[in-house]
Coordinates of N, CA and C in Angstrom, one line a residue:
M1 N 101.9 112.2 71.0 CA 102.0 111.9 69.6 C 100.6 111.8 69.1
T2 N 100.3 112.5 68.0 CA 99.0 112.5 67.3 C 98.8 111.2 66.5
R3 N 97.6 110.9 66.2 CA 97.3 109.7 65.5 C 97.9 109.8 64.1
Q4 N 97.9 111.0 63.5 CA 98.5 111.1 62.1 C 99.9 110.8 62.1
S5 N 100.7 111.2 63.1 CA 102.2 110.9 63.0 C 102.5 109.4 63.3
A6 N 101.5 108.7 63.9 CA 101.7 107.3 64.1 C 101.6 106.4 62.9
L7 N 100.9 106.9 61.9 CA 100.7 106.2 60.7 C 102.0 106.1 59.8
P8 N 102.2 105.0 59.2 CA 103.4 104.9 58.4 C 103.2 105.6 57.1
S9 N 104.3 106.1 56.6 CA 104.3 106.8 55.3 C 104.9 105.8 54.2
A10 N 104.1 105.6 53.2 CA 104.6 104.7 52.1 C 105.9 105.2 51.5
S11 N 106.0 106.4 51.2 CA 107.2 107.0 50.6 C 108.4 106.9 51.6
R12 N 108.2 107.1 52.9 CA 109.3 107.0 53.8 C 109.8 105.5 54.0
Q13 N 108.8 104.6 53.9 CA 109.2 103.2 54.0 C 110.0 102.8 52.8
I14 N 109.6 103.2 51.6 CA 110.3 102.9 50.4 C 111.7 103.5 50.5
F15 N 111.8 104.7 50.9 CA 113.1 105.4 51.0 C 114.0 104.6 52.0
L16 N 113.4 104.1 53.1 CA 114.2 103.3 54.1 C 114.7 102.0 53.5
I17 N 113.8 101.4 52.7 CA 114.2 100.1 52.1 C 115.3 100.4 51.1
V18 N 115.1 101.4 50.2 CA 116.1 101.7 49.2 C 117.5 102.1 49.8
G19 N 117.4 102.9 50.9 CA 118.6 103.4 51.5 C 119.3 102.3 52.2
T20 N 118.6 101.3 52.7 CA 119.3 100.2 53.3 C 120.0 99.3 52.3
F21 N 119.3 99.1 51.2 CA 119.9 98.4 50.0 C 121.1 99.1 49.5
A22 N 121.1 100.4 49.5 CA 122.2 101.2 49.0 C 123.4 101.0 49.9
A23 N 123.1 101.0 51.2 CA 124.2 100.9 52.2 C 124.9 99.5 52.0
V24 N 124.0 98.5 51.9 CA 124.5 97.1 51.7 C 125.3 97.0 50.4
G25 N 124.7 97.6 49.3 CA 125.4 97.6 48.0 C 126.8 98.3 48.0
L26 N 126.9 99.4 48.7 CA 128.2 100.1 48.8 C 129.2 99.2 49.5
A27 N 128.7 98.6 50.6 CA 129.6 97.7 51.4 C 130.0 96.5 50.5
L28 N 129.1 95.9 49.8 CA 129.4 94.8 49.0 C 130.3 95.2 47.8
G29 N 130.1 96.4 47.3 CA 131.0 96.9 46.2 C 132.4 97.0 46.7
V30 N 132.6 97.6 47.8 CA 133.9 97.7 48.4 C 134.6 96.4 48.7
V31 N 133.8 95.5 49.4 CA 134.3 94.2 49.7 C 134.6 93.4 48.4
S32 N 133.7 93.5 47.4 CA 133.9 92.8 46.2 C 135.2 93.2 45.5
F33 N 135.5 94.5 45.4 CA 136.7 95.0 44.9 C 137.9 94.5 45.6
V34 N 137.9 94.7 46.9 CA 139.0 94.3 47.8 C 139.3 92.8 47.6
A35 N 138.2 91.9 47.6 CA 138.4 90.5 47.5 C 139.0 90.1 46.1
A36 N 138.4 90.7 45.1 CA 138.8 90.3 43.7 C 140.2 90.9 43.4
D37 N 140.5 92.1 43.9 CA 141.8 92.6 43.7 C 142.9 91.8 44.5
W38 N 142.5 91.3 45.7 CA 143.4 90.4 46.4 C 143.6 89.1 45.6
A39 N 142.6 88.5 45.0 CA 142.7 87.3 44.2 C 143.7 87.6 43.0
R40 N 143.5 88.8 42.4 CA 144.3 89.2 41.3 C 145.8 89.3 41.7
T41 N 146.0 89.9 42.9 CA 147.4 90.0 43.4 C 148.0 88.6 43.7
L42 N 147.2 87.8 44.3 CA 147.7 86.5 44.7 C 148.0 85.5 43.5
F43 N 147.0 85.6 42.6 CA 147.1 84.6 41.5 C 147.6 85.1 40.2
V44 N 147.8 86.4 40.0 CA 148.3 86.9 38.8 C 149.6 87.6 39.0
T45 N 149.6 88.6 39.8 CA 150.9 89.4 40.1 C 152.0 88.6 40.7
A46 N 151.6 87.8 41.7 CA 152.6 87.1 42.5 C 152.7 85.6 42.0
A47 N 152.1 85.3 41.0 CA 152.0 83.9 40.6 C 153.4 83.4 40.0
T48 N 153.7 82.2 40.3 CA 154.9 81.6 39.7 C 154.5 80.2 39.4
G49 N 155.2 79.5 38.6 CA 154.9 78.1 38.3 C 154.8 77.9 36.8
S50 N 154.2 76.8 36.4 CA 154.2 76.5 35.0 C 153.3 77.3 34.1
Q51 N 152.1 77.7 34.6 CA 151.1 78.4 33.8 C 150.4 79.5 34.5
P52 N 151.2 80.5 35.1 CA 150.5 81.5 35.9 C 149.7 82.4 35.0
T53 N 150.1 82.6 33.7 CA 149.3 83.5 32.9 C 148.0 82.9 32.4
T54 N 147.9 81.6 32.5 CA 146.6 80.9 32.2 C 145.7 80.8 33.4
F55 N 146.2 80.3 34.5 CA 145.4 80.1 35.7 C 145.0 81.4 36.4
G56 N 145.8 82.3 36.6 CA 145.5 83.5 37.3 C 144.3 84.3 36.8
P57 N 144.3 84.7 35.5 CA 143.2 85.4 35.0 C 141.9 84.6 35.0
V58 N 141.9 83.3 34.8 CA 140.7 82.5 34.9 C 140.2 82.5 36.3
F59 N 141.1 82.3 37.3 CA 140.7 82.3 38.7 C 140.1 83.6 39.1
V60 N 140.7 84.7 38.7 CA 140.1 86.1 39.0 C 138.8 86.2 38.4
A61 N 138.6 85.8 37.1 CA 137.3 85.9 36.4 C 136.3 85.0 37.2
L62 N 136.6 83.9 37.6 CA 135.7 83.0 38.4 C 135.3 83.7 39.7
S63 N 136.3 84.3 40.4 CA 136.1 85.0 41.6 C 135.1 86.2 41.4
V64 N 135.3 86.9 40.4 CA 134.4 88.0 40.1 C 133.0 87.5 39.8
F65 N 132.9 86.4 39.0 CA 131.6 85.8 38.7 C 130.9 85.4 39.9
Q66 N 131.6 84.7 40.8 CA 131.0 84.2 42.1 C 130.6 85.4 42.9
T67 N 131.3 86.5 43.0 CA 130.9 87.7 43.7 C 129.7 88.3 43.2
T68 N 129.5 88.3 41.8 CA 128.3 88.8 41.2 C 127.1 87.9 41.6
I69 N 127.3 86.6 41.6 CA 126.2 85.7 42.0 C 125.8 86.0 43.5
T70 N 126.8 86.2 44.3 CA 126.5 86.5 45.7 C 125.7 87.8 45.8
L71 N 126.0 88.8 45.0 CA 125.1 90.0 45.0 C 123.7 89.7 44.6
F72 N 123.5 88.8 43.6 CA 122.2 88.4 43.2 C 121.5 87.6 44.3
F73 N 122.2 86.8 45.0 CA 121.6 86.0 46.1 C 121.2 86.9 47.3
A74 N 122.0 87.9 47.5 CA 121.7 88.8 48.7 C 120.4 89.5 48.5
G75 N 120.0 89.8 47.3 CA 118.8 90.5 47.0 C 117.6 90.0 47.7
P76 N 117.2 88.8 47.5 CA 116.0 88.2 48.1 C 116.1 88.1 49.6
V77 N 117.3 87.9 50.1 CA 117.5 87.8 51.6 C 117.3 89.2 52.2
V78 N 117.9 90.2 51.7 CA 117.8 91.5 52.2 C 116.4 92.0 52.0
G79 N 115.8 91.8 50.8 CA 114.5 92.2 50.4 C 113.4 91.6 51.3
S80 N 113.5 90.3 51.6 CA 112.5 89.6 52.4 C 112.6 90.2 53.9
T81 N 113.8 90.4 54.3 CA 113.9 90.9 55.7 C 113.4 92.3 55.8
L82 N 113.7 93.2 54.9 CA 113.2 94.5 54.9 C 111.7 94.6 54.6
G83 N 111.2 93.7 53.7 CA 109.8 93.7 53.4 C 109.0 93.3 54.6
L84 N 109.5 92.3 55.4 CA 108.8 91.8 56.6 C 108.7 93.0 57.6
L85 N 109.8 93.6 57.8 CA 109.9 94.7 58.8 C 109.0 95.9 58.4
S86 N 109.1 96.3 57.1 CA 108.4 97.4 56.6 C 106.9 97.1 56.5
G87 N 106.6 95.9 56.1 CA 105.2 95.5 56.0 C 104.4 95.4 57.3
S88 N 105.2 95.2 58.4 CA 104.5 95.1 59.7 C 104.0 96.5 60.1
R89 N 104.4 97.5 59.5 CA 104.0 98.9 59.8 C 102.6 99.2 59.2
F90 N 102.1 98.4 58.3 CA 100.9 98.8 57.6 C 99.8 97.8 58.0
A91 N 98.6 98.4 58.2 CA 97.4 97.5 58.5 C 96.9 96.9 57.2
D92 N 97.0 97.6 56.1 CA 96.5 97.1 54.8 C 97.6 96.2 54.1
A93 N 97.3 94.9 53.9 CA 98.2 94.0 53.4 C 98.6 94.4 51.9
G94 N 97.7 94.9 51.2 CA 98.0 95.3 49.8 C 99.0 96.4 49.7
T95 N 98.8 97.4 50.6 CA 99.7 98.5 50.6 C 101.1 98.1 51.1
A96 N 101.1 97.2 52.1 CA 102.3 96.7 52.6 C 103.1 95.9 51.6
G97 N 102.4 95.1 50.8 CA 103.1 94.3 49.7 C 103.6 95.2 48.6
L98 N 102.8 96.2 48.2 CA 103.2 97.1 47.2 C 104.4 98.0 47.6
V99 N 104.4 98.5 48.8 CA 105.5 99.3 49.3 C 106.8 98.5 49.4
A100 N 106.7 97.3 49.9 CA 107.8 96.4 50.1 C 108.4 96.0 48.7
A101 N 107.5 95.6 47.8 CA 107.9 95.2 46.4 C 108.6 96.4 45.7
T102 N 108.0 97.6 45.8 CA 108.6 98.7 45.1 C 110.0 99.1 45.7
G103 N 110.0 99.1 47.0 CA 111.3 99.4 47.7 C 112.4 98.4 47.4
T104 N 112.0 97.1 47.4 CA 113.0 96.1 47.1 C 113.4 96.1 45.7
L105 N 112.5 96.3 44.8 CA 112.9 96.4 43.3 C 113.9 97.5 43.1
V106 N 113.6 98.7 43.5 CA 114.5 99.8 43.3 C 115.8 99.6 44.1
G107 N 115.6 99.2 45.4 CA 116.8 99.0 46.2 C 117.7 97.9 45.7
F108 N 117.2 96.8 45.1 CA 118.0 95.8 44.6 C 118.9 96.3 43.5
F109 N 118.3 97.1 42.6 CA 119.1 97.7 41.5 C 120.1 98.7 42.0
V110 N 119.8 99.4 43.0 CA 120.8 100.3 43.6 C 122.0 99.5 44.2
M111 N 121.6 98.4 45.0 CA 122.6 97.5 45.6 C 123.5 96.8 44.5
A112 N 122.8 96.2 43.6 CA 123.6 95.5 42.5 C 124.4 96.4 41.7
G113 N 123.9 97.6 41.4 CA 124.6 98.6 40.7 C 125.9 99.0 41.4
A114 N 125.8 99.2 42.7 CA 127.0 99.6 43.5 C 128.0 98.5 43.6
G115 N 127.5 97.3 43.7 CA 128.4 96.1 43.8 C 129.1 95.9 42.5
L116 N 128.3 96.0 41.4 CA 128.9 95.8 40.1 C 129.9 96.9 39.7
A117 N 129.6 98.1 40.2 CA 130.5 99.2 40.0 C 131.9 98.9 40.6
G118 N 131.8 98.4 41.8 CA 133.1 98.0 42.5 C 133.8 96.9 41.7
L119 N 133.1 96.0 41.2 CA 133.8 95.0 40.4 C 134.3 95.5 39.0
S120 N 133.6 96.5 38.5 CA 134.1 97.0 37.2 C 135.4 97.8 37.3
L121 N 135.8 98.1 38.5 CA 137.1 98.8 38.7 C 138.3 97.9 38.6
L122 N 138.0 96.6 38.4 CA 139.1 95.6 38.3 C 139.6 95.3 36.9
S123 N 139.0 96.0 35.9 CA 139.5 95.7 34.6 C 141.0 96.1 34.5
G124 N 141.7 95.4 33.7 CA 143.1 95.7 33.5 C 144.0 94.5 33.5
P125 N 145.2 94.6 33.7 CA 146.1 93.4 33.6 C 145.7 92.4 34.6
G126 N 145.7 91.1 34.2 CA 145.3 90.0 35.0 C 143.8 89.9 35.2
A127 N 143.1 90.7 34.6 CA 141.6 90.6 34.7 C 141.0 90.7 33.3
D128 N 141.7 90.2 32.3 CA 141.2 90.2 31.0 C 140.0 89.4 30.7
Q129 N 139.8 88.3 31.5 CA 138.7 87.4 31.2 C 137.5 87.6 32.0
I130 N 137.4 88.7 32.7 CA 136.2 89.1 33.4 C 135.1 89.4 32.4
Y131 N 133.9 88.9 32.7 CA 132.8 89.1 31.8 C 132.5 90.6 31.6
P132 N 131.9 90.9 30.5 CA 131.5 92.3 30.3 C 130.3 92.6 31.1
L133 N 130.2 93.8 31.7 CA 129.1 94.1 32.6 C 127.7 94.1 31.8
A134 N 127.8 94.4 30.5 CA 126.5 94.3 29.7 C 126.0 92.8 29.7
G135 N 126.9 91.9 29.9 CA 126.4 90.5 29.9 C 125.7 90.1 31.2
A136 N 125.7 91.0 32.2 CA 125.0 90.7 33.4 C 123.6 91.3 33.5
V137 N 123.2 92.0 32.4 CA 121.9 92.7 32.4 C 120.7 91.7 32.5
A138 N 120.6 90.7 31.7 CA 119.5 89.8 31.8 C 119.4 89.1 33.1
P139 N 120.5 88.5 33.6 CA 120.4 87.9 35.0 C 120.1 88.9 36.0
L140 N 120.5 90.2 35.9 CA 120.2 91.2 36.8 C 118.7 91.5 36.9
L141 N 118.1 91.6 35.7 CA 116.7 91.8 35.6 C 115.9 90.7 36.2
L142 N 116.3 89.5 36.0 CA 115.6 88.3 36.6 C 115.7 88.3 38.1
A143 N 117.0 88.6 38.6 CA 117.2 88.6 40.0 C 116.4 89.7 40.6
G144 N 116.3 90.9 39.9 CA 115.5 92.0 40.4 C 114.0 91.6 40.6
A145 N 113.5 90.9 39.6 CA 112.1 90.5 39.7 C 111.9 89.5 40.8
A146 N 112.8 88.6 41.0 CA 112.6 87.6 42.1 C 112.8 88.3 43.4
T147 N 113.6 89.3 43.5 CA 113.8 90.1 44.7 C 112.5 90.9 45.1
A148 N 111.9 91.5 44.0 CA 110.7 92.3 44.2 C 109.6 91.4 44.7
V149 N 109.5 90.2 44.1 CA 108.4 89.3 44.6 C 108.6 88.8 46.0
S150 N 109.9 88.5 46.4 CA 110.1 88.0 47.7 C 109.9 89.2 48.7
G151 N 110.3 90.4 48.4 CA 110.0 91.5 49.3 C 108.6 91.8 49.4
G152 N 107.8 91.8 48.3 CA 106.4 92.0 48.3 C 105.6 91.0 49.1
V153 N 106.0 89.7 48.9 CA 105.3 88.6 49.7 C 105.7 88.8 51.2
A154 N 106.9 89.1 51.5 CA 107.3 89.3 52.9 C 106.6 90.5 53.5
G155 N 106.4 91.6 52.7 CA 105.7 92.8 53.2 C 104.2 92.4 53.5
T156 N 103.6 91.7 52.6 CA 102.2 91.2 52.8 C 102.1 90.4 54.1
L157 N 103.0 89.4 54.2 CA 103.0 88.6 55.4 C 103.3 89.4 56.7
G158 N 104.2 90.4 56.6 CA 104.5 91.2 57.7 C 103.2 92.0 58.2
S159 N 102.4 92.4 57.2 CA 101.2 93.2 57.5 C 100.2 92.2 58.2
L160 N 100.1 91.0 57.7 CA 99.1 90.1 58.2 C 99.4 89.5 59.6
F161 N 100.7 89.2 59.8 CA 101.1 88.4 61.0 C 102.0 89.0 62.0
V162 N 102.6 90.1 61.7 CA 103.5 90.7 62.6 C 102.9 92.0 63.2
R163 N 102.7 92.1 64.5 CA 102.3 93.3 65.2 C 102.5 93.1 66.6

């Protein structure tokens, strides 16, 4: 192995981070759809009792909202883990932090986009009260910024302390 091939490539590390976020996002999108559709089936379609038309859609909406929040919380966890691992490949802490922050920012939006796409498939009967996806833009941007910071800090720490 030559010395040149042993050096990390910033673009390859960013691609690795974004690709991992995409895989997590696709899985979360599928699981989100399955879980929320299951809630809709249980609490809307098969509901009986005094107020199934009131309770069911509200419960499904709350389930979708909770799933969206879970997507947002997953960002810093996945970003910090990947930032630490990726940052440990670089000798320069600044490069490590920048690569990790860039990868986690882009990766978070890919992951959240895939997850929200899965949730968007739920519109229809029994899901009338689900929030509009446009309403998630501001929280999505804030969660993306927090994810990029956590990934960048973890990348910097990985460069400084992990070898």
